[in-house]
Coordinates of C-alpha atoms in Angstrom, one line a residue:
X59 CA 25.3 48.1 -3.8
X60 CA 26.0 46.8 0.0
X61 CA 23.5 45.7 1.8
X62 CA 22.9 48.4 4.3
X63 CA 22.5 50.7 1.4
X64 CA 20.1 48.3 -0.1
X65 CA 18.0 48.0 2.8
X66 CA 17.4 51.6 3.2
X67 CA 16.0 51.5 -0.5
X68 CA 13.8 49.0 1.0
X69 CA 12.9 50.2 3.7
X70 CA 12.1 54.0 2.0
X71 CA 11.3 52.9 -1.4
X72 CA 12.2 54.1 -4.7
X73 CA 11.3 57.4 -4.3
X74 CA 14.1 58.1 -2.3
X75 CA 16.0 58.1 -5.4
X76 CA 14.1 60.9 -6.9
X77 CA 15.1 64.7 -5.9
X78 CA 12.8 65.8 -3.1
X79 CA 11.3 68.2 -5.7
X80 CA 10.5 65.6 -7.8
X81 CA 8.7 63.1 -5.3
X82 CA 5.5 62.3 -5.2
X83 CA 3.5 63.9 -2.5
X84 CA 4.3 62.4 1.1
X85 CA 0.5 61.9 2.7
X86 CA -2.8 62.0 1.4
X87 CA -6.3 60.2 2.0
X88 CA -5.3 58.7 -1.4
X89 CA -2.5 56.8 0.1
X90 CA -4.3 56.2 2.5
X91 CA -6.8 54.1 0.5
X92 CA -4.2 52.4 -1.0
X93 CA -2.7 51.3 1.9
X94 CA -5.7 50.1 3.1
X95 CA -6.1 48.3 -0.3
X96 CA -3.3 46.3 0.2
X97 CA -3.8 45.3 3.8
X98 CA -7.1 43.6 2.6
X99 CA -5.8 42.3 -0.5
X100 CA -2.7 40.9 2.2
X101 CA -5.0 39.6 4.5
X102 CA -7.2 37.8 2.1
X103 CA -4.5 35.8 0.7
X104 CA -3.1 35.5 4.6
X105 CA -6.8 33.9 5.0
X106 CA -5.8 30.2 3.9
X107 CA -8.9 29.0 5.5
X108 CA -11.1 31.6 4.2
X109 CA -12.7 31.9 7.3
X110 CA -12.4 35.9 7.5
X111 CA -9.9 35.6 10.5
X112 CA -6.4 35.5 11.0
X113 CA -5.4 33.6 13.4
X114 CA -1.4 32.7 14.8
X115 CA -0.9 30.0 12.3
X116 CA -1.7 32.1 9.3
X117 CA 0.2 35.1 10.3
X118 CA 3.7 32.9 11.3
X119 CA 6.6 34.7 9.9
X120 CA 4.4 38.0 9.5
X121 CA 5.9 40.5 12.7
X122 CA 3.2 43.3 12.4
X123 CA 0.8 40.7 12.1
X124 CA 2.3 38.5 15.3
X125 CA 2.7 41.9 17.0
X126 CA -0.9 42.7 16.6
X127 CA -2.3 39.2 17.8
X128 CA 0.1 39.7 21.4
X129 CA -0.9 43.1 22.6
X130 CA -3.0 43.1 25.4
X131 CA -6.4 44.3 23.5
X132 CA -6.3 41.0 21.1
X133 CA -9.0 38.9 20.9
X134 CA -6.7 36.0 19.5
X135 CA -7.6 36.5 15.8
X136 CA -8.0 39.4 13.0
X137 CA -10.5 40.2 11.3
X138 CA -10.1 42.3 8.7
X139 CA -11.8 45.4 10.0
X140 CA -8.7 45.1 12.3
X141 CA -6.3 45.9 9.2
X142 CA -8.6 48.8 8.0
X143 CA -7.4 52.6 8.2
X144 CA -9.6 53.8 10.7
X145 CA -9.1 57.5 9.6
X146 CA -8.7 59.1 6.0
X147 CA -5.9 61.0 7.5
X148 CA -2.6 60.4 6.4
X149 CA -0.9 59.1 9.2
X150 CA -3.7 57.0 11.8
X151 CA -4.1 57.5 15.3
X152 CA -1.6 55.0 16.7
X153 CA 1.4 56.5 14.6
X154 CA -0.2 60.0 15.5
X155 CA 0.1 59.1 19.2
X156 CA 3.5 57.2 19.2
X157 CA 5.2 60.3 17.5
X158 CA 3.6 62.8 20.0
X159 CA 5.3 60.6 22.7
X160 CA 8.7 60.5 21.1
X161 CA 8.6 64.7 20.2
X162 CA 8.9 65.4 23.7
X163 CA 9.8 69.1 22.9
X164 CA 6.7 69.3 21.1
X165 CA 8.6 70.8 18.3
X166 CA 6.8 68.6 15.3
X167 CA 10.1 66.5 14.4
X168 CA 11.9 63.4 16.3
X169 CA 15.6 64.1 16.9
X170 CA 18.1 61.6 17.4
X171 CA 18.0 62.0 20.9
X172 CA 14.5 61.9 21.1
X173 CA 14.3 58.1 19.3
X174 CA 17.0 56.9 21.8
X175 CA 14.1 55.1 23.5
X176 CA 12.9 53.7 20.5
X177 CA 15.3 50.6 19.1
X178 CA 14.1 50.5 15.6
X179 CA 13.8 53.9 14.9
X180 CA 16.9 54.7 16.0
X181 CA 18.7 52.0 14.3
X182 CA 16.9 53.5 10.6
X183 CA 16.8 57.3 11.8
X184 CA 19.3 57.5 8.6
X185 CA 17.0 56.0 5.9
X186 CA 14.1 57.4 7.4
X187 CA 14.8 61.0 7.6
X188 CA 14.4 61.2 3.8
X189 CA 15.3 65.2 3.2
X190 CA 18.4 64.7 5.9
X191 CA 17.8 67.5 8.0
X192 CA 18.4 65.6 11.2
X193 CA 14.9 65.2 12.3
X194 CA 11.7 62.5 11.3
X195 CA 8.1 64.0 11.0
X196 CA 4.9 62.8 10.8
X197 CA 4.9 62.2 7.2
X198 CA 8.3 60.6 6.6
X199 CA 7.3 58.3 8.6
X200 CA 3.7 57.7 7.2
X201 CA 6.1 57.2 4.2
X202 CA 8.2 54.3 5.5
X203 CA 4.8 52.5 7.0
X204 CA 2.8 52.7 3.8
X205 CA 6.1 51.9 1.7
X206 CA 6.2 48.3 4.0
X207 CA 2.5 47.5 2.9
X208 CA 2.2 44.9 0.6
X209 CA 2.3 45.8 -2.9
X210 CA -0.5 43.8 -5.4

């Protein structure tokens, strides 16, 4: 398998290899709890101090974690609240809003000249786009994030 091939299993999961027919459902509150699950089970083990904060030593090597402690709203540590779906919807707020930005023809799907502006989802449009119609929604894309939290 090469490696580009492999990533995109990665990156999508296994699911991927299923027929669409066949896969499980995309978004639900469910996977939402799950998700959440395994952030805190993540950031407990992250936790080496067990002080109930994550701070920029603990999260080395982690980018969604490094990312979280630079933007401009950190206080310089996690707690785990911070990790915490903040919605039972499917897909939370800040994914809501970044793919409202991105569909700037409103139409409910990202297009691969809409992503231009967006490096990463761009470079994966391909593996995210799981039912290859040329366009990412909302939930394929709530499928790749939750498929990237940890796993117990």
């Amino acid at each position: 398998m090469s490696q580009p091939t492999w990533m995109a299993f990665v990156l999508i999961g296994v699911h991927a290899l299923v027929p669409q027919s066949q896969s499980p459902v995309l978004a639900s509150p469910r996977h939402v709890q799950v998700y959440g699950q395994r952030m805190e089970a993540l950031f407990i083990r992250m936790d080496v101090n067990g002080d109930g904060r994550l701070e920029s030593d603990e999260v080395r090597g982690r980018p969604y974690f490094e990312r979280r402690l630079q933007r401009p709203d950190s206080r310089g540590y996690l707690l785990l609240k911070d990790l915490r779906p903040v919605t039972p919807h499917p897909s939370g707020r800040r994914l809501q809003k970044r793919f409202r930005q991105a569909d700037r023809n409103g139409d409910g799907r990202i297009d691969r000249r809409e992503c231009q502006s967006l490096p990463w989802l761009s470079r994966n449009f391909v593996s995210i786009d799981l039912d290859s119609d040329g366009g990412l929604t909302l939930e394929e894309l709530w499928t790749v994030q939750r498929s990237l939290a940890p796993r117990h």
